[in-house]
mmCIF file of C-alpha atoms in Angstrom:
data_model
loop_
_atom_site.group_PDB
_atom_site.id
_atom_site.type_symbol
_atom_site.label_atom_id
_atom_site.label_comp_id
_atom_site.label_asym_id
_atom_site.label_seq_id
_atom_site.Cartn_x
_atom_site.Cartn_y
_atom_site.Cartn_z
ATOM 1 C CA UNK Q 1 -33.326 -5.144 31.842
ATOM 2 C CA UNK Q 2 -29.608 -5.484 31.037
ATOM 3 C CA UNK Q 3 -27.687 -6.776 28.022
ATOM 4 C CA UNK Q 4 -24.721 -9.157 27.927
ATOM 5 C CA UNK Q 5 -22.227 -6.270 27.827
ATOM 6 C CA UNK Q 6 -23.422 -5.087 31.255
ATOM 7 C CA UNK Q 7 -23.112 -8.610 32.630
ATOM 8 C CA UNK Q 8 -19.526 -8.870 31.366
ATOM 9 C CA UNK Q 9 -18.543 -5.417 32.613
ATOM 10 C CA UNK Q 10 -20.038 -5.744 36.118
ATOM 11 C CA UNK Q 11 -19.182 -9.430 36.521
ATOM 12 C CA UNK Q 12 -22.622 -10.411 37.863
ATOM 13 C CA UNK Q 13 -25.471 -12.478 36.434
ATOM 14 C CA UNK Q 14 -28.726 -11.085 35.032
ATOM 15 C CA UNK Q 15 -30.623 -12.329 38.084
ATOM 16 C CA UNK Q 16 -28.239 -10.530 40.435
ATOM 17 C CA UNK Q 17 -28.577 -7.272 38.534
ATOM 18 C CA UNK Q 18 -32.295 -7.162 37.734
ATOM 19 C CA UNK Q 19 -34.376 -5.256 40.257
ATOM 20 C CA UNK Q 20 -31.470 -3.409 41.844
ATOM 21 C CA UNK Q 21 -30.735 0.315 41.605
ATOM 22 C CA UNK Q 22 -28.064 1.304 39.125
ATOM 23 C CA UNK Q 23 -26.447 3.323 41.915
ATOM 24 C CA UNK Q 24 -25.917 0.217 44.066
ATOM 25 C CA UNK Q 25 -22.852 -0.464 41.954
ATOM 26 C CA UNK Q 26 -21.156 2.913 42.335
ATOM 27 C CA UNK Q 27 -19.485 4.685 45.274
ATOM 28 C CA UNK Q 28 -21.372 7.509 46.996
ATOM 29 C CA UNK Q 29 -19.279 10.278 45.441
ATOM 30 C CA UNK Q 30 -20.180 8.875 42.048
ATOM 31 C CA UNK Q 31 -23.908 8.677 42.769
ATOM 32 C CA UNK Q 32 -24.948 12.207 43.745
ATOM 33 C CA UNK Q 33 -23.600 14.070 40.726
ATOM 34 C CA UNK Q 34 -24.939 11.475 38.257
ATOM 35 C CA UNK Q 35 -28.399 11.577 39.789
ATOM 36 C CA UNK Q 36 -28.585 15.149 38.502
ATOM 37 C CA UNK Q 37 -28.384 13.837 34.916
ATOM 38 C CA UNK Q 38 -31.237 11.399 35.515
ATOM 39 C CA UNK Q 39 -33.373 14.132 37.102
ATOM 40 C CA UNK Q 40 -32.798 16.351 34.063
ATOM 41 C CA UNK Q 41 -34.012 13.619 31.700
ATOM 42 C CA UNK Q 42 -37.058 12.884 33.876
ATOM 43 C CA UNK Q 43 -38.023 16.546 34.021
ATOM 44 C CA UNK Q 44 -37.302 17.576 30.433
ATOM 45 C CA UNK Q 45 -38.336 14.220 28.865
ATOM 46 C CA UNK Q 46 -35.474 14.760 26.420
ATOM 47 C CA UNK Q 47 -32.425 12.526 25.756
ATOM 48 C CA UNK Q 48 -29.177 13.589 27.385
ATOM 49 C CA UNK Q 49 -25.622 12.800 26.264
ATOM 50 C CA UNK Q 50 -22.513 13.473 28.295
ATOM 51 C CA UNK Q 51 -18.928 12.304 28.821
ATOM 52 C CA UNK Q 52 -18.042 10.753 32.149
ATOM 53 C CA UNK Q 53 -14.956 9.374 33.887
ATOM 54 C CA UNK Q 54 -15.002 6.329 36.128
ATOM 55 C CA UNK Q 55 -12.116 4.147 37.393
ATOM 56 C CA UNK Q 56 -9.741 5.498 34.747
ATOM 57 C CA UNK Q 57 -12.229 5.025 31.900
ATOM 58 C CA UNK Q 58 -13.584 7.731 29.598
ATOM 59 C CA UNK Q 59 -17.252 6.907 29.054
ATOM 60 C CA UNK Q 60 -19.763 8.346 26.604
ATOM 61 C CA UNK Q 61 -23.211 8.077 28.211
ATOM 62 C CA UNK Q 62 -26.611 8.479 26.551
ATOM 63 C CA UNK Q 63 -29.807 8.505 28.623
ATOM 64 C CA UNK Q 64 -33.099 8.175 26.726
ATOM 65 C CA UNK Q 65 -36.541 8.628 28.361
ATOM 66 C CA UNK Q 66 -39.187 6.015 27.525
ATOM 67 C CA UNK Q 67 -42.650 7.570 27.831
ATOM 68 C CA UNK Q 68 -45.953 5.885 28.664
ATOM 69 C CA UNK Q 69 -49.263 6.544 26.910
ATOM 70 C CA UNK Q 70 -49.802 9.584 29.102
ATOM 71 C CA UNK Q 71 -46.546 11.165 27.976
ATOM 72 C CA UNK Q 72 -44.818 10.646 31.320
ATOM 73 C CA UNK Q 73 -41.379 9.093 31.808
ATOM 74 C CA UNK Q 74 -41.926 5.433 32.624
ATOM 75 C CA UNK Q 75 -38.391 4.076 32.181
ATOM 76 C CA UNK Q 76 -34.933 5.146 31.132
ATOM 77 C CA UNK Q 77 -32.670 3.483 28.592
ATOM 78 C CA UNK Q 78 -28.976 4.015 29.317
ATOM 79 C CA UNK Q 79 -26.282 3.366 26.716
ATOM 80 C CA UNK Q 80 -22.608 3.516 27.696
ATOM 81 C CA UNK Q 81 -19.647 3.438 25.289
ATOM 82 C CA UNK Q 82 -16.062 3.050 26.475
ATOM 83 C CA UNK Q 83 -14.157 5.796 24.631
ATOM 84 C CA UNK Q 84 -10.982 5.467 26.709
ATOM 85 C CA UNK Q 85 -8.764 4.205 23.879
ATOM 86 C CA UNK Q 86 -10.158 6.738 21.422
ATOM 87 C CA UNK Q 87 -9.611 9.553 23.945
ATOM 88 C CA UNK Q 88 -6.025 8.434 24.559
ATOM 89 C CA UNK Q 89 -5.383 8.249 20.821
ATOM 90 C CA UNK Q 90 -6.687 11.791 20.411
ATOM 91 C CA UNK Q 91 -4.388 13.001 23.193
ATOM 92 C CA UNK Q 92 -1.458 11.127 21.644
ATOM 93 C CA UNK Q 93 -2.150 12.637 18.223
ATOM 94 C CA UNK Q 94 -2.282 16.087 19.797
ATOM 95 C CA UNK Q 95 1.046 15.502 21.548
ATOM 96 C CA UNK Q 96 2.636 14.232 18.343
ATOM 97 C CA UNK Q 97 1.321 17.222 16.405
ATOM 98 C CA UNK Q 98 2.927 19.561 18.950
ATOM 99 C CA UNK Q 99 6.260 17.783 18.546
ATOM 100 C CA UNK Q 100 6.365 17.644 14.748
ATOM 101 C CA UNK Q 101 5.192 21.243 14.396
ATOM 102 C CA UNK Q 102 8.711 22.305 15.430
ATOM 103 C CA UNK Q 103 10.486 20.077 12.894
ATOM 104 C CA UNK Q 104 11.874 22.075 9.980
ATOM 105 C CA UNK Q 105 11.392 19.309 7.379
ATOM 106 C CA UNK Q 106 7.929 18.370 6.034
ATOM 107 C CA UNK Q 107 6.334 15.657 8.198
ATOM 108 C CA UNK Q 108 2.903 14.041 7.908
ATOM 109 C CA UNK Q 109 1.063 11.226 9.656
ATOM 110 C CA UNK Q 110 -1.226 9.334 7.259
ATOM 111 C CA UNK Q 111 -3.486 6.521 8.509
ATOM 112 C CA UNK Q 112 -3.928 3.129 6.838
ATOM 113 C CA UNK Q 113 -6.895 4.458 4.845
ATOM 114 C CA UNK Q 114 -4.570 7.023 3.220
ATOM 115 C CA UNK Q 115 -6.143 9.879 5.186
ATOM 116 C CA UNK Q 116 -3.962 12.725 6.467
ATOM 117 C CA UNK Q 117 -4.207 12.988 10.269
ATOM 118 C CA UNK Q 118 -1.314 15.306 11.163
ATOM 119 C CA UNK Q 119 0.877 17.636 9.110
ATOM 120 C CA UNK Q 120 3.433 20.160 10.300
ATOM 121 C CA UNK Q 121 3.956 23.753 9.152
ATOM 122 C CA UNK Q 122 6.800 22.794 6.817
ATOM 123 C CA UNK Q 123 4.515 20.324 5.027
ATOM 124 C CA UNK Q 124 1.795 22.948 4.610
ATOM 125 C CA UNK Q 125 4.302 25.456 3.285
ATOM 126 C CA UNK Q 126 5.818 23.204 0.633
ATOM 127 C CA UNK Q 127 2.360 22.239 -0.679
ATOM 128 C CA UNK Q 128 0.936 25.741 -0.357
ATOM 129 C CA UNK Q 129 -2.164 24.619 1.557
ATOM 130 C CA UNK Q 130 -3.819 25.220 4.931
ATOM 131 C CA UNK Q 131 -4.207 22.554 7.601
ATOM 132 C CA UNK Q 132 -7.961 22.263 6.969
ATOM 133 C CA UNK Q 133 -7.287 21.667 3.279
ATOM 134 C CA UNK Q 134 -5.113 18.634 4.063
ATOM 135 C CA UNK Q 135 -6.005 17.073 7.435
ATOM 136 C CA UNK Q 136 -9.004 14.743 7.156
ATOM 137 C CA UNK Q 137 -8.596 14.355 3.394
ATOM 138 C CA UNK Q 138 -7.203 11.399 1.470
ATOM 139 C CA UNK Q 139 -3.991 11.437 -0.550
ATOM 140 C CA UNK Q 140 -5.994 11.442 -3.786
ATOM 141 C CA UNK Q 141 -7.735 14.680 -2.809
ATOM 142 C CA UNK Q 142 -4.404 16.415 -2.245
ATOM 143 C CA UNK Q 143 -2.298 14.864 -5.010
ATOM 144 C CA UNK Q 144 -2.999 13.544 -8.491
ATOM 145 C CA UNK Q 145 -3.756 9.813 -8.692
ATOM 146 C CA UNK Q 146 -1.052 9.206 -11.302
ATOM 147 C CA UNK Q 147 1.454 10.967 -9.044
ATOM 148 C CA UNK Q 148 0.447 8.777 -6.081
ATOM 149 C CA UNK Q 149 0.580 5.532 -8.082
ATOM 150 C CA UNK Q 150 4.021 6.281 -9.511
ATOM 151 C CA UNK Q 151 5.729 7.965 -6.574
ATOM 152 C CA UNK Q 152 4.128 7.035 -3.273
ATOM 153 C CA UNK Q 153 1.531 4.238 -3.088
ATOM 154 C CA UNK Q 154 3.819 1.200 -3.436
ATOM 155 C CA UNK Q 155 6.181 2.463 -0.734
ATOM 156 C CA UNK Q 156 3.244 3.332 1.519
ATOM 157 C CA UNK Q 157 1.721 -0.151 1.219
ATOM 158 C CA UNK Q 158 5.117 -1.731 1.878
ATOM 159 C CA UNK Q 159 5.489 0.403 5.011
ATOM 160 C CA UNK Q 160 2.093 -0.773 6.270
ATOM 161 C CA UNK Q 161 3.542 -4.297 6.414
ATOM 162 C CA UNK Q 162 5.826 -2.990 9.175
ATOM 163 C CA UNK Q 163 8.910 -2.095 7.151
ATOM 164 C CA UNK Q 164 10.747 1.208 7.153
ATOM 165 C CA UNK Q 165 11.023 2.465 3.563
ATOM 166 C CA UNK Q 166 13.307 5.060 2.001
ATOM 167 C CA UNK Q 167 12.829 6.827 -1.320
ATOM 168 C CA UNK Q 168 14.670 9.461 -3.366
ATOM 169 C CA UNK Q 169 12.810 11.138 -6.219
ATOM 170 C CA UNK Q 170 12.343 14.336 -8.141
ATOM 171 C CA UNK Q 171 8.955 15.820 -7.225
ATOM 172 C CA UNK Q 172 7.012 18.619 -8.901
ATOM 173 C CA UNK Q 173 5.297 20.874 -6.346
ATOM 174 C CA UNK Q 174 2.285 23.232 -6.620
ATOM 175 C CA UNK Q 175 4.572 26.294 -6.542
ATOM 176 C CA UNK Q 176 6.022 25.172 -9.894
ATOM 177 C CA UNK Q 177 9.372 24.194 -8.393
ATOM 178 C CA UNK Q 178 10.968 20.804 -8.892
ATOM 179 C CA UNK Q 179 12.686 19.411 -5.813
ATOM 180 C CA UNK Q 180 14.716 16.296 -5.164
ATOM 181 C CA UNK Q 181 13.315 14.809 -1.958
ATOM 182 C CA UNK Q 182 14.664 12.147 0.376
ATOM 183 C CA UNK Q 183 11.628 10.422 1.929
ATOM 184 C CA UNK Q 184 11.448 8.184 4.999
ATOM 185 C CA UNK Q 185 8.327 6.088 5.631
ATOM 186 C CA UNK Q 186 7.982 4.922 9.240
ATOM 187 C CA UNK Q 187 5.277 2.395 10.247
ATOM 188 C CA UNK Q 188 3.106 3.313 13.251
ATOM 189 C CA UNK Q 189 1.912 0.371 15.341
ATOM 190 C CA UNK Q 190 -1.152 -0.024 17.564
ATOM 191 C CA UNK Q 191 -0.326 -0.061 21.280
ATOM 192 C CA UNK Q 192 0.971 -3.475 22.324
ATOM 193 C CA UNK Q 193 0.300 -4.993 18.902
ATOM 194 C CA UNK Q 194 2.223 -5.622 15.714
ATOM 195 C CA UNK Q 195 -0.596 -4.075 13.688
ATOM 196 C CA UNK Q 196 0.162 -0.931 11.702
ATOM 197 C CA UNK Q 197 -2.307 1.931 12.002
ATOM 198 C CA UNK Q 198 -0.601 4.334 9.638
ATOM 199 C CA UNK Q 199 2.626 5.839 8.363
ATOM 200 C CA UNK Q 200 4.763 8.818 9.364
ATOM 201 C CA UNK Q 201 6.217 10.399 6.238
ATOM 202 C CA UNK Q 202 9.314 12.560 6.689
ATOM 203 C CA UNK Q 203 10.604 14.485 3.642
ATOM 204 C CA UNK Q 204 14.022 16.135 3.369
ATOM 205 C CA UNK Q 205 14.786 18.553 0.565
ATOM 206 C CA UNK Q 206 18.214 17.556 -0.840
ATOM 207 C CA UNK Q 207 17.871 19.370 -4.163
ATOM 208 C CA UNK Q 208 21.150 21.291 -3.769
ATOM 209 C CA UNK Q 209 23.039 18.100 -2.964
ATOM 210 C CA UNK Q 210 21.532 16.331 -5.968
ATOM 211 C CA UNK Q 211 22.299 19.262 -8.275
ATOM 212 C CA UNK Q 212 25.903 19.318 -7.028
ATOM 213 C CA UNK Q 213 26.171 15.557 -7.567
ATOM 214 C CA UNK Q 214 24.882 15.898 -11.129
ATOM 215 C CA UNK Q 215 27.233 18.799 -11.815
ATOM 216 C CA UNK Q 216 30.209 16.743 -10.566
ATOM 217 C CA UNK Q 217 29.178 13.892 -12.851
ATOM 218 C CA UNK Q 218 28.937 16.292 -15.792
ATOM 219 C CA UNK Q 219 32.362 17.759 -15.038
ATOM 220 C CA UNK Q 220 33.950 14.308 -14.666
#
């Protein structure tokens, strides 16, 4: 038995597929190693999950034994998910995190659901938190809602429409210090599409410049 997804992937009709060995569709070097997985399921009678690579794809495979009334393996159900794009995104995020970790100014990547995905050391330092306390959490868990609504949210939503946004504000930080920050919001687009997946937020501390500017105004 096969579903429509198999038909689309293999490019053959149900009649052409039914009754044939699953290994008829794979090269010899692919067959032998994968037969080991099937043997394990048949012998243990337990489901098996593993990650596989085939023709440039990263596949997540689940093999489930279907037992007969006597408790013996009668059939196998095989589910395959194409995780190639997800795997590439994870690798890309890792590469980006390595790059921004060396930037001296606070930098964060926040997805469209307002969840922190990447932060650099400078960002952690200025907020006085660890990576695990920020990454994977929403903005509202890290900052006060009123603070987000007044200072950040509107600019973030505007950036998600594909526009670069700039902002200059006084911000109060957890260490009790008030800093004047120059913020850049950069939209991040899905590969090959004009669909934003999140925002890179780059903050530059220009407190000394702002204080000097205000002092010059006072003196004038």
